[in-house]
PDB file of C-alpha atoms and ligand atoms in Angstrom:
ATOM      1  CA  MET A   1      -0.075   0.012  -0.025  1.00  0.00           C
ATOM      2  CA  SER A   2       1.265   3.428  -0.944  1.00  0.00           C
ATOM      3  CA  ASN A   3       1.898   5.517   2.141  1.00  0.00           C
ATOM      4  CA  LYS A   4       2.252   8.759  -0.015  1.00  0.00           C
ATOM      5  CA  VAL A   5       0.634  12.132   1.466  1.00  0.00           C
ATOM      6  CA  SER A   6      -1.637  13.790  -1.015  1.00  0.00           C
ATOM      7  CA  PRO A   7       0.299  16.842  -2.482  1.00  0.00           C
ATOM      8  CA  LEU A   8      -0.587  20.549  -0.988  1.00  0.00           C
ATOM      9  CA  ALA A   9      -0.013  23.796  -2.713  1.00  0.00           C
ATOM     10  CA  GLY A  10      -1.759  27.263  -2.568  1.00  0.00           C
ATOM     11  CA  VAL A  11      -1.826  30.762  -3.605  1.00  0.00           C
ATOM     12  CA  VAL A  12      -0.141  33.427  -1.141  1.00  0.00           C
ATOM     13  CA  GLY A  13      -1.286  36.968  -1.458  1.00  0.00           C
ATOM     14  CA  TRP A  14      -2.454  40.203   0.750  1.00  0.00           C
ATOM     15  CA  PRO A  15      -5.401  39.966   0.228  1.00  0.00           C
ATOM     16  CA  ILE A  16      -6.090  36.679  -1.559  1.00  0.00           C
ATOM     17  CA  LYS A  17     -10.012  36.589  -1.856  1.00  0.00           C
ATOM     18  CA  HIS A  18      -9.760  38.013  -5.432  1.00  0.00           C
ATOM     19  CA  SER A  19      -7.262  35.042  -6.695  1.00  0.00           C
ATOM     20  CA  LYS A  20      -8.467  32.991  -9.641  1.00  0.00           C
ATOM     21  CA  SER A  21      -5.718  30.428  -9.233  1.00  0.00           C
ATOM     22  CA  PRO A  22      -7.814  28.242  -6.791  1.00  0.00           C
ATOM     23  CA  VAL A  23     -10.596  27.793  -9.374  1.00  0.00           C
ATOM     24  CA  LEU A  24      -8.137  26.854 -12.216  1.00  0.00           C
ATOM     25  CA  HIS A  25      -5.866  24.534 -10.045  1.00  0.00           C
ATOM     26  CA  ARG A  26      -8.810  22.762  -8.607  1.00  0.00           C
ATOM     27  CA  HIS A  27     -10.535  22.381 -12.015  1.00  0.00           C
ATOM     28  CA  TRP A  28      -7.178  20.495 -13.025  1.00  0.00           C
ATOM     29  CA  LEU A  29      -7.165  18.504  -9.838  1.00  0.00           C
ATOM     30  CA  ASN A  30     -10.980  17.433 -10.299  1.00  0.00           C
ATOM     31  CA  ARG A  31     -10.611  16.901 -14.182  1.00  0.00           C
ATOM     32  CA  HIS A  32      -7.705  14.654 -13.977  1.00  0.00           C
ATOM     33  CA  ASN A  33      -8.816  13.108 -10.963  1.00  0.00           C
ATOM     34  CA  LEU A  34      -5.639  13.451  -8.883  1.00  0.00           C
ATOM     35  CA  PRO A  35      -5.230  13.796  -4.919  1.00  0.00           C
ATOM     36  CA  GLY A  36      -4.097  16.911  -3.785  1.00  0.00           C
ATOM     37  CA  GLN A  37      -5.584  20.303  -2.574  1.00  0.00           C
ATOM     38  CA  TYR A  38      -4.831  24.095  -3.611  1.00  0.00           C
ATOM     39  CA  LEU A  39      -5.698  26.743  -0.924  1.00  0.00           C
ATOM     40  CA  PRO A  40      -5.527  30.341  -0.880  1.00  0.00           C
ATOM     41  CA  ILE A  41      -3.476  31.621   1.669  1.00  0.00           C
ATOM     42  CA  ALA A  42      -3.841  35.123   3.333  1.00  0.00           C
ATOM     43  CA  LEU A  43      -0.087  36.473   4.355  1.00  0.00           C
ATOM     44  CA  PRO A  44       0.848  40.057   5.420  1.00  0.00           C
ATOM     45  CA  PRO A  45       3.970  41.350   3.994  1.00  0.00           C
ATOM     46  CA  GLU A  46       5.559  41.157   7.298  1.00  0.00           C
ATOM     47  CA  ASP A  47       4.791  37.355   7.632  1.00  0.00           C
ATOM     48  CA  LEU A  48       5.736  36.260   4.217  1.00  0.00           C
ATOM     49  CA  ALA A  49       9.257  34.680   4.961  1.00  0.00           C
ATOM     50  CA  SER A  50       7.954  33.193   8.408  1.00  0.00           C
ATOM     51  CA  GLY A  51       4.780  32.105   6.686  1.00  0.00           C
ATOM     52  CA  LEU A  52       6.519  30.396   3.926  1.00  0.00           C
ATOM     53  CA  ARG A  53       8.692  28.376   6.258  1.00  0.00           C
ATOM     54  CA  LYS A  54       5.552  27.249   8.091  1.00  0.00           C
ATOM     55  CA  LEU A  55       3.912  26.063   4.866  1.00  0.00           C
ATOM     56  CA  ALA A  56       7.242  24.258   3.855  1.00  0.00           C
ATOM     57  CA  GLY A  57       7.131  22.596   7.331  1.00  0.00           C
ATOM     58  CA  LYS A  58       3.346  21.587   6.789  1.00  0.00           C
ATOM     59  CA  GLY A  59       4.537  19.614   3.733  1.00  0.00           C
ATOM     60  CA  TYR A  60       3.563  22.212   1.065  1.00  0.00           C
ATOM     61  CA  LYS A  61       5.193  21.418  -2.365  1.00  0.00           C
ATOM     62  CA  GLY A  62       4.927  24.908  -3.226  1.00  0.00           C
ATOM     63  CA  VAL A  63       2.720  28.181  -3.839  1.00  0.00           C
ATOM     64  CA  ASN A  64       2.123  30.746  -6.316  1.00  0.00           C
ATOM     65  CA  LEU A  65       2.437  34.332  -5.274  1.00  0.00           C
ATOM     66  CA  THR A  66       0.315  37.314  -5.946  1.00  0.00           C
ATOM     67  CA  ILE A  67       0.353  41.221  -4.908  1.00  0.00           C
ATOM     68  CA  PRO A  68       2.339  42.257  -2.762  1.00  0.00           C
ATOM     69  CA  HIS A  69       4.821  39.474  -2.453  1.00  0.00           C
ATOM     70  CA  LYS A  70       6.319  39.083  -6.087  1.00  0.00           C
ATOM     71  CA  GLU A  71       9.216  40.937  -5.673  1.00  0.00           C
ATOM     72  CA  SER A  72      10.036  41.109  -1.637  1.00  0.00           C
ATOM     73  CA  VAL A  73       9.711  36.896  -2.027  1.00  0.00           C
ATOM     74  CA  LEU A  74      13.241  37.154  -3.665  1.00  0.00           C
ATOM     75  CA  LEU A  75      14.755  38.158  -0.411  1.00  0.00           C
ATOM     76  CA  THR A  76      13.725  34.846   1.238  1.00  0.00           C
ATOM     77  CA  ALA A  77      14.420  32.377  -1.667  1.00  0.00           C
ATOM     78  CA  HIS A  78      17.691  30.306  -1.371  1.00  0.00           C
ATOM     79  CA  SER A  79      17.798  29.815  -5.102  1.00  0.00           C
ATOM     80  CA  ILE A  80      16.269  31.898  -8.053  1.00  0.00           C
ATOM     81  CA  THR A  81      15.947  30.881 -11.494  1.00  0.00           C
ATOM     82  CA  ASP A  82      17.593  33.180 -14.259  1.00  0.00           C
ATOM     83  CA  ARG A  83      14.275  34.500 -15.640  1.00  0.00           C
ATOM     84  CA  ALA A  84      12.980  35.477 -12.152  1.00  0.00           C
ATOM     85  CA  SER A  85      16.153  37.146 -11.199  1.00  0.00           C
ATOM     86  CA  LEU A  86      15.930  39.034 -14.735  1.00  0.00           C
ATOM     87  CA  ILE A  87      12.469  40.166 -14.289  1.00  0.00           C
ATOM     88  CA  GLY A  88      13.305  41.022 -10.681  1.00  0.00           C
ATOM     89  CA  ALA A  89       9.947  39.090  -9.282  1.00  0.00           C
ATOM     90  CA  ALA A  90       8.593  35.503  -8.864  1.00  0.00           C
ATOM     91  CA  ASN A  91       5.284  33.964  -8.985  1.00  0.00           C
ATOM     92  CA  THR A  92       6.122  30.308  -8.331  1.00  0.00           C
ATOM     93  CA  ILE A  93       7.693  29.067  -5.124  1.00  0.00           C
ATOM     94  CA  HIS A  94       8.904  25.388  -4.772  1.00  0.00           C
ATOM     95  CA  PHE A  95       9.682  23.934  -1.296  1.00  0.00           C
ATOM     96  CA  HIS A  96      12.417  21.654  -1.670  1.00  0.00           C
ATOM     97  CA  ALA A  97      13.115  18.405  -0.113  1.00  0.00           C
ATOM     98  CA  ASP A  98      16.419  19.627   1.590  1.00  0.00           C
ATOM     99  CA  GLY A  99      14.148  22.673   3.203  1.00  0.00           C
ATOM    100  CA  THR A 100      15.557  25.254   0.863  1.00  0.00           C
ATOM    101  CA  ILE A 101      13.023  27.689  -0.865  1.00  0.00           C
ATOM    102  CA  GLY A 102      13.298  28.167  -4.750  1.00  0.00           C
ATOM    103  CA  ALA A 103      11.692  30.883  -6.515  1.00  0.00           C
ATOM    104  CA  ASP A 104      10.732  30.967 -10.160  1.00  0.00           C
ATOM    105  CA  ASN A 105       8.754  33.189 -12.888  1.00  0.00           C
ATOM    106  CA  THR A 106       6.341  31.936 -15.210  1.00  0.00           C
ATOM    107  CA  ASP A 107       4.584  35.078 -16.021  1.00  0.00           C
ATOM    108  CA  GLY A 108       6.639  35.659 -19.253  1.00  0.00           C
ATOM    109  CA  TYR A 109       6.432  32.085 -20.242  1.00  0.00           C
ATOM    110  CA  GLY A 110       2.405  32.105 -19.699  1.00  0.00           C
ATOM    111  CA  PHE A 111       2.344  35.558 -21.960  1.00  0.00           C
ATOM    112  CA  ILE A 112       4.423  33.586 -24.778  1.00  0.00           C
ATOM    113  CA  GLN A 113       2.470  30.336 -24.547  1.00  0.00           C
ATOM    114  CA  ASN A 114      -1.019  32.394 -24.773  1.00  0.00           C
ATOM    115  CA  LEU A 115       0.249  34.048 -28.249  1.00  0.00           C
ATOM    116  CA  ARG A 116       1.545  30.585 -29.427  1.00  0.00           C
ATOM    117  CA  GLN A 117      -1.600  29.043 -28.351  1.00  0.00           C
ATOM    118  CA  ASN A 118      -3.990  31.674 -29.815  1.00  0.00           C
ATOM    119  CA  ALA A 119      -1.869  33.155 -32.762  1.00  0.00           C
ATOM    120  CA  ALA A 120      -0.062  30.315 -34.106  1.00  0.00           C
ATOM    121  CA  ASP A 121       1.583  32.370 -36.970  1.00  0.00           C
ATOM    122  CA  TRP A 122       2.774  34.794 -34.546  1.00  0.00           C
ATOM    123  CA  GLU A 123       6.646  35.439 -35.474  1.00  0.00           C
ATOM    124  CA  PRO A 124       8.190  37.484 -32.769  1.00  0.00           C
ATOM    125  CA  GLU A 125      11.545  37.911 -34.680  1.00  0.00           C
ATOM    126  CA  SER A 126       9.327  39.737 -37.647  1.00  0.00           C
ATOM    127  CA  GLY A 127       9.660  43.240 -36.379  1.00  0.00           C
ATOM    128  CA  PRO A 128       9.763  45.632 -32.978  1.00  0.00           C
ATOM    129  CA  ALA A 129       7.306  45.346 -30.361  1.00  0.00           C
ATOM    130  CA  LEU A 130       5.289  48.235 -28.496  1.00  0.00           C
ATOM    131  CA  VAL A 131       4.951  47.628 -24.600  1.00  0.00           C
ATOM    132  CA  VAL A 132       2.484  49.976 -22.810  1.00  0.00           C
ATOM    133  CA  GLY A 133       3.181  50.300 -19.208  1.00  0.00           C
ATOM    134  CA  ALA A 134       6.307  49.779 -17.342  1.00  0.00           C
ATOM    135  CA  GLY A 135       5.353  48.022 -13.978  1.00  0.00           C
ATOM    136  CA  GLY A 136       5.739  44.307 -12.909  1.00  0.00           C
ATOM    137  CA  ALA A 137       3.717  42.956 -15.689  1.00  0.00           C
ATOM    138  CA  ALA A 138       5.760  45.069 -18.216  1.00  0.00           C
ATOM    139  CA  ARG A 139       9.149  43.666 -16.741  1.00  0.00           C
ATOM    140  CA  ALA A 140       7.995  40.183 -17.213  1.00  0.00           C
ATOM    141  CA  ILE A 141       6.732  40.738 -20.602  1.00  0.00           C
ATOM    142  CA  VAL A 142       9.675  42.600 -22.088  1.00  0.00           C
ATOM    143  CA  TRP A 143      11.992  39.702 -20.599  1.00  0.00           C
ATOM    144  CA  ALA A 144       9.665  37.515 -22.571  1.00  0.00           C
ATOM    145  CA  LEU A 145       9.413  39.246 -25.779  1.00  0.00           C
ATOM    146  CA  LEU A 146      13.523  39.469 -25.681  1.00  0.00           C
ATOM    147  CA  SER A 147      13.923  35.866 -25.135  1.00  0.00           C
ATOM    148  CA  GLU A 148      11.685  35.048 -27.934  1.00  0.00           C
ATOM    149  CA  GLY A 149      13.722  37.082 -30.515  1.00  0.00           C
ATOM    150  CA  VAL A 150      11.840  40.361 -30.872  1.00  0.00           C
ATOM    151  CA  PRO A 151      14.611  42.615 -32.354  1.00  0.00           C
ATOM    152  CA  SER A 152      13.738  45.538 -30.260  1.00  0.00           C
ATOM    153  CA  VAL A 153      11.080  46.834 -27.799  1.00  0.00           C
ATOM    154  CA  ASN A 154       9.593  50.579 -27.365  1.00  0.00           C
ATOM    155  CA  ILE A 155       8.293  51.121 -23.858  1.00  0.00           C
ATOM    156  CA  ALA A 156       5.606  54.076 -23.295  1.00  0.00           C
ATOM    157  CA  ASN A 157       4.658  54.457 -19.881  1.00  0.00           C
ATOM    158  CA  ARG A 158       2.738  57.623 -18.094  1.00  0.00           C
ATOM    159  CA  THR A 159       5.770  57.750 -15.753  1.00  0.00           C
ATOM    160  CA  ARG A 160       8.706  58.116 -17.869  1.00  0.00           C
ATOM    161  CA  ILE A 161      11.133  57.612 -15.482  1.00  0.00           C
ATOM    162  CA  ARG A 162       9.924  53.822 -14.920  1.00  0.00           C
ATOM    163  CA  ALA A 163      10.293  53.118 -18.456  1.00  0.00           C
ATOM    164  CA  GLU A 164      13.601  54.359 -18.582  1.00  0.00           C
ATOM    165  CA  ASN A 165      14.524  52.220 -15.550  1.00  0.00           C
ATOM    166  CA  LEU A 166      13.152  48.987 -17.471  1.00  0.00           C
ATOM    167  CA  ALA A 167      15.104  50.184 -20.686  1.00  0.00           C
ATOM    168  CA  ASP A 168      18.194  50.565 -18.765  1.00  0.00           C
ATOM    169  CA  HIS A 169      17.651  47.052 -17.130  1.00  0.00           C
ATOM    170  CA  PHE A 170      17.383  45.204 -20.156  1.00  0.00           C
ATOM    171  CA  GLY A 171      19.944  47.113 -22.387  1.00  0.00           C
ATOM    172  CA  SER A 172      20.270  48.343 -25.853  1.00  0.00           C
ATOM    173  CA  ARG A 173      17.319  46.486 -27.410  1.00  0.00           C
ATOM    174  CA  VAL A 174      14.815  48.356 -25.255  1.00  0.00           C
ATOM    175  CA  LYS A 175      14.147  52.067 -25.984  1.00  0.00           C
ATOM    176  CA  VAL A 176      11.633  54.848 -24.244  1.00  0.00           C
ATOM    177  CA  VAL A 177       8.936  56.354 -26.483  1.00  0.00           C
ATOM    178  CA  GLU A 178       6.801  59.438 -25.393  1.00  0.00           C
ATOM    179  CA  TRP A 179       3.515  58.363 -23.356  1.00  0.00           C
ATOM    180  CA  ASN A 180       1.590  60.954 -25.438  1.00  0.00           C
ATOM    181  CA  GLU A 181       2.713  59.487 -28.747  1.00  0.00           C
ATOM    182  CA  VAL A 182       1.776  55.902 -28.108  1.00  0.00           C
ATOM    183  CA  SER A 183      -0.446  55.889 -30.884  1.00  0.00           C
ATOM    184  CA  ASP A 184       2.478  56.932 -33.362  1.00  0.00           C
ATOM    185  CA  ALA A 185       4.604  54.504 -31.744  1.00  0.00           C
ATOM    186  CA  THR A 186       2.231  51.579 -33.050  1.00  0.00           C
ATOM    187  CA  ASP A 187       3.868  52.391 -36.551  1.00  0.00           C
ATOM    188  CA  GLY A 188       6.380  49.644 -37.446  1.00  0.00           C
ATOM    189  CA  ALA A 189       5.430  47.383 -34.732  1.00  0.00           C
ATOM    190  CA  THR A 190       4.427  43.528 -35.211  1.00  0.00           C
ATOM    191  CA  THR A 191       3.748  42.844 -31.351  1.00  0.00           C
ATOM    192  CA  ILE A 192       1.432  45.515 -29.497  1.00  0.00           C
ATOM    193  CA  VAL A 193       0.905  44.898 -25.686  1.00  0.00           C
ATOM    194  CA  ASN A 194      -1.215  46.401 -23.024  1.00  0.00           C
ATOM    195  CA  THR A 195       0.554  45.742 -19.513  1.00  0.00           C
ATOM    196  CA  THR A 196      -1.322  48.410 -17.846  1.00  0.00           C
ATOM    197  CA  SER A 197      -4.441  48.486 -15.696  1.00  0.00           C
ATOM    198  CA  LEU A 198      -6.168  50.783 -18.243  1.00  0.00           C
ATOM    199  CA  GLY A 199      -9.398  49.043 -19.517  1.00  0.00           C
ATOM    200  CA  MET A 200     -10.045  46.862 -16.795  1.00  0.00           C
ATOM    201  CA  GLU A 201     -13.565  47.236 -15.493  1.00  0.00           C
ATOM    202  CA  GLY A 202     -13.950  50.250 -13.358  1.00  0.00           C
ATOM    203  CA  GLN A 203     -10.605  51.700 -14.656  1.00  0.00           C
ATOM    204  CA  PRO A 204     -10.390  54.530 -17.562  1.00  0.00           C
ATOM    205  CA  GLU A 205      -9.573  53.136 -20.699  1.00  0.00           C
ATOM    206  CA  LEU A 206      -6.017  53.361 -22.545  1.00  0.00           C
ATOM    207  CA  ARG A 207      -6.090  56.454 -24.970  1.00  0.00           C
ATOM    208  CA  ILE A 208      -4.731  54.737 -28.069  1.00  0.00           C
ATOM    209  CA  HIS A 209      -5.577  54.538 -31.901  1.00  0.00           C
ATOM    210  CA  PHE A 210      -4.035  52.046 -34.501  1.00  0.00           C
ATOM    211  CA  ASP A 211      -4.374  54.096 -37.420  1.00  0.00           C
ATOM    212  CA  ALA A 212      -0.367  53.839 -38.152  1.00  0.00           C
ATOM    213  CA  ALA A 213      -0.170  50.295 -37.116  1.00  0.00           C
ATOM    214  CA  LEU A 214       0.960  47.451 -39.620  1.00  0.00           C
ATOM    215  CA  PRO A 215      -2.007  45.355 -41.030  1.00  0.00           C
ATOM    216  CA  ASN A 216      -0.166  42.239 -39.605  1.00  0.00           C
ATOM    217  CA  ALA A 217       0.409  43.752 -35.967  1.00  0.00           C
ATOM    218  CA  LEU A 218      -0.677  41.107 -33.375  1.00  0.00           C
ATOM    219  CA  VAL A 219      -2.283  42.966 -30.545  1.00  0.00           C
ATOM    220  CA  THR A 220      -2.556  41.693 -27.042  1.00  0.00           C
ATOM    221  CA  ASP A 221      -3.708  42.766 -23.523  1.00  0.00           C
ATOM    222  CA  ILE A 222      -3.032  41.631 -20.013  1.00  0.00           C
ATOM    223  CA  VAL A 223      -6.268  42.563 -18.644  1.00  0.00           C
ATOM    224  CA  TYR A 224      -8.792  39.979 -19.016  1.00  0.00           C
ATOM    225  CA  THR A 225     -11.916  41.577 -17.148  1.00  0.00           C
ATOM    226  CA  PRO A 226     -13.571  42.504 -19.526  1.00  0.00           C
ATOM    227  CA  LEU A 227     -11.906  39.672 -21.906  1.00  0.00           C
ATOM    228  CA  ILE A 228     -12.389  42.157 -24.853  1.00  0.00           C
ATOM    229  CA  THR A 229     -11.094  45.551 -23.529  1.00  0.00           C
ATOM    230  CA  PRO A 230     -11.642  48.651 -25.370  1.00  0.00           C
ATOM    231  CA  PHE A 231      -8.059  48.390 -26.582  1.00  0.00           C
ATOM    232  CA  LEU A 232      -8.638  44.924 -28.111  1.00  0.00           C
ATOM    233  CA  GLU A 233     -11.785  46.233 -29.647  1.00  0.00           C
ATOM    234  CA  LYS A 234     -10.034  49.189 -31.336  1.00  0.00           C
ATOM    235  CA  ALA A 235      -7.321  46.823 -32.833  1.00  0.00           C
ATOM    236  CA  ARG A 236     -10.361  44.549 -34.079  1.00  0.00           C
ATOM    237  CA  GLU A 237     -12.229  47.280 -35.400  1.00  0.00           C
ATOM    238  CA  ARG A 238      -8.858  48.236 -37.480  1.00  0.00           C
ATOM    239  CA  GLY A 239      -8.931  44.518 -38.564  1.00  0.00           C
ATOM    240  CA  LEU A 240      -5.909  43.362 -36.494  1.00  0.00           C
ATOM    241  CA  LYS A 241      -5.434  39.883 -34.903  1.00  0.00           C
ATOM    242  CA  THR A 242      -6.055  40.083 -31.137  1.00  0.00           C
ATOM    243  CA  VAL A 243      -5.122  37.859 -28.185  1.00  0.00           C
ATOM    244  CA  ASP A 244      -7.222  38.270 -24.874  1.00  0.00           C
ATOM    245  CA  GLY A 245      -5.330  38.123 -21.475  1.00  0.00           C
ATOM    246  CA  LEU A 246      -7.076  35.343 -20.015  1.00  0.00           C
ATOM    247  CA  GLY A 247      -4.567  32.738 -21.293  1.00  0.00           C
ATOM    248  CA  MET A 248      -1.676  34.376 -20.138  1.00  0.00           C
ATOM    249  CA  LEU A 249      -3.096  33.828 -16.457  1.00  0.00           C
ATOM    250  CA  LEU A 250      -3.891  30.256 -17.413  1.00  0.00           C
ATOM    251  CA  HIS A 251      -0.805  29.107 -19.030  1.00  0.00           C
ATOM    252  CA  GLN A 252       1.440  30.831 -16.224  1.00  0.00           C
ATOM    253  CA  ALA A 253      -0.129  28.246 -13.840  1.00  0.00           C
ATOM    254  CA  VAL A 254       0.832  25.103 -15.800  1.00  0.00           C
ATOM    255  CA  PRO A 255       4.595  24.717 -14.507  1.00  0.00           C
ATOM    256  CA  GLY A 256       3.578  24.914 -11.041  1.00  0.00           C
ATOM    257  CA  PHE A 257       0.762  22.493 -11.140  1.00  0.00           C
ATOM    258  CA  GLU A 258       2.786  19.978 -13.194  1.00  0.00           C
ATOM    259  CA  SER A 259       5.702  20.232 -10.298  1.00  0.00           C
ATOM    260  CA  TRP A 260       3.338  19.942  -7.351  1.00  0.00           C
ATOM    261  CA  PHE A 261       0.908  17.374  -8.455  1.00  0.00           C
ATOM    262  CA  GLY A 262       2.766  15.471 -11.201  1.00  0.00           C
ATOM    263  CA  HIS A 263       0.731  15.858 -14.208  1.00  0.00           C
ATOM    264  CA  ARG A 264       0.899  18.592 -16.979  1.00  0.00           C
ATOM    265  CA  PRO A 265      -2.279  20.030 -17.649  1.00  0.00           C
ATOM    266  CA  ASP A 266      -3.828  21.441 -20.684  1.00  0.00           C
ATOM    267  CA  VAL A 267      -5.154  24.903 -21.174  1.00  0.00           C
ATOM    268  CA  ASP A 268      -8.484  24.458 -22.897  1.00  0.00           C
ATOM    269  CA  GLU A 269     -11.586  26.065 -23.625  1.00  0.00           C
ATOM    270  CA  GLU A 270     -13.454  24.145 -20.544  1.00  0.00           C
ATOM    271  CA  LEU A 271     -10.719  25.810 -18.267  1.00  0.00           C
ATOM    272  CA  ARG A 272     -11.595  29.131 -19.642  1.00  0.00           C
ATOM    273  CA  GLN A 273     -14.925  28.603 -19.231  1.00  0.00           C
ATOM    274  CA  ALA A 274     -14.585  27.293 -15.468  1.00  0.00           C
ATOM    275  CA  VAL A 275     -12.542  30.460 -14.809  1.00  0.00           C
ATOM    276  CA  LEU A 276     -14.688  32.952 -16.543  1.00  0.00           C
ATOM    277  CA  GLN A 277     -17.837  31.860 -14.566  1.00  0.00           C
ATOM    278  CA  THR A 278     -16.290  32.650 -11.002  1.00  0.00           C
TER     279      THR A 278
HETATM  280  P1  LIG B  13       1.693  45.468 -12.457  1.00  0.00           P
HETATM  281  O1  LIG B  13       2.529  44.884 -11.569  1.00  0.00           O
HETATM  282  O2  LIG B  13       0.339  44.729 -12.391  1.00  0.00           O
HETATM  283  O3  LIG B  13       2.398  45.984 -13.817  1.00  0.00           O
HETATM  284  P2  LIG B  13       2.135  48.185 -11.455  1.00  0.00           P
HETATM  285  O4  LIG B  13       3.506  47.828 -11.102  1.00  0.00           O
HETATM  286  O5  LIG B  13       1.561  48.746 -10.490  1.00  0.00           O
HETATM  287  O6  LIG B  13       1.373  46.902 -11.689  1.00  0.00           O
HETATM  288  O7  LIG B  13       2.155  48.906 -12.784  1.00  0.00           O
HETATM  289  C1  LIG B  13       1.001  49.157 -13.332  1.00  0.00           C
HETATM  290  C2  LIG B  13       1.116  50.124 -14.689  1.00  0.00           C
HETATM  291  O8  LIG B  13      -0.068  50.549 -15.022  1.00  0.00           O
HETATM  292  C3  LIG B  13       2.118  51.185 -14.836  1.00  0.00           C
HETATM  293  O9  LIG B  13       2.731  51.284 -15.995  1.00  0.00           O
HETATM  294  C4  LIG B  13       1.301  52.373 -14.572  1.00  0.00           C
HETATM  295  O10 LIG B  13       1.909  53.506 -15.229  1.00  0.00           O
HETATM  296  P3  LIG B  13       2.710  54.558 -13.881  1.00  0.00           P
HETATM  297  O11 LIG B  13       4.149  53.677 -13.911  1.00  0.00           O
HETATM  298  O12 LIG B  13       2.742  55.956 -14.716  1.00  0.00           O
HETATM  299  O13 LIG B  13       2.110  54.525 -12.858  1.00  0.00           O
HETATM  300  C5  LIG B  13       0.121  51.980 -15.353  1.00  0.00           C
HETATM  301  N1  LIG B  13      -1.121  52.724 -14.800  1.00  0.00           N
HETATM  302  C6  LIG B  13      -1.906  52.331 -14.223  1.00  0.00           C
HETATM  303  N2  LIG B  13      -2.984  53.162 -14.026  1.00  0.00           N
HETATM  304  C7  LIG B  13      -2.742  54.243 -15.023  1.00  0.00           C
HETATM  305  C8  LIG B  13      -3.607  55.439 -15.378  1.00  0.00           C
HETATM  306  N3  LIG B  13      -4.555  55.891 -15.019  1.00  0.00           N
HETATM  307  N4  LIG B  13      -2.744  55.994 -16.804  1.00  0.00           N
HETATM  308  C9  LIG B  13      -1.734  55.492 -17.225  1.00  0.00           C
HETATM  309  N5  LIG B  13      -0.875  54.459 -16.614  1.00  0.00           N
HETATM  310  C10 LIG B  13      -1.486  54.017 -15.796  1.00  0.00           C
END
């Protein structure tokens, strides 16, 4: 008889109620009839380090992290993957058998997988990218675009210094463009991404138009409430190919789930619907 304990994992944030991660991991656990639990865990910033050690002691295999822990966790981790280190944040934590804590970042991976799945003919190396925003999400996405071979990235951000810091961090392939010239900056870009919260339900929309955009530009948003943001709607009206942001959330969860529960899950329409209905 096996004496294996069923695996435990979860998502840690402060607050944690808004997180969709329990719904999607539990969907996969049920779908594949796997033993295990995935729980929401509220930890305030000052308790993150001690809280993670306690979870490891309780037998957790790992956790996902959400606001406000993604950056500060790097101070607690014993090992950090190259991509988490370059992005400067982690969203996936592994509690290793030797008691150490490993930090990884799968947000950029999730971003790319979403485009690969929903825009199969997307060619990152075909031209420059325009990234709107310069926060934590932009950092993961700029890293991912550069890793995929995008020749250069232009960043437009309301607060210019944040865009400049991002450009300095990633080097000469990344340049800053003026926030009030963001529509002009679509000219020549073959990948156009909104990484800001603009367009999210209850937020103002992003003031941009696609009159100058190439007809083969791919336009994507990280906002997924609503699924079709005004940004994507405007791109569609212009006849451009668009990919919504929900798939990034779903795909970033795959590596953690596989590592903790031992099965590589699929991202499909059934999962999308399960998450959309919550
Ligand atoms: P995240 O980690 O989700 O990227 P963040 O680090 O707070 O969150 O970054 C939010 C991004 O949305 C930033 O680029 C921010 O612009 P600023 O750097 O100027 O703050 C952008 N953003 C949020 N609200 C905005 C608004 N009303 N107008 C323009 N940009 C906005």
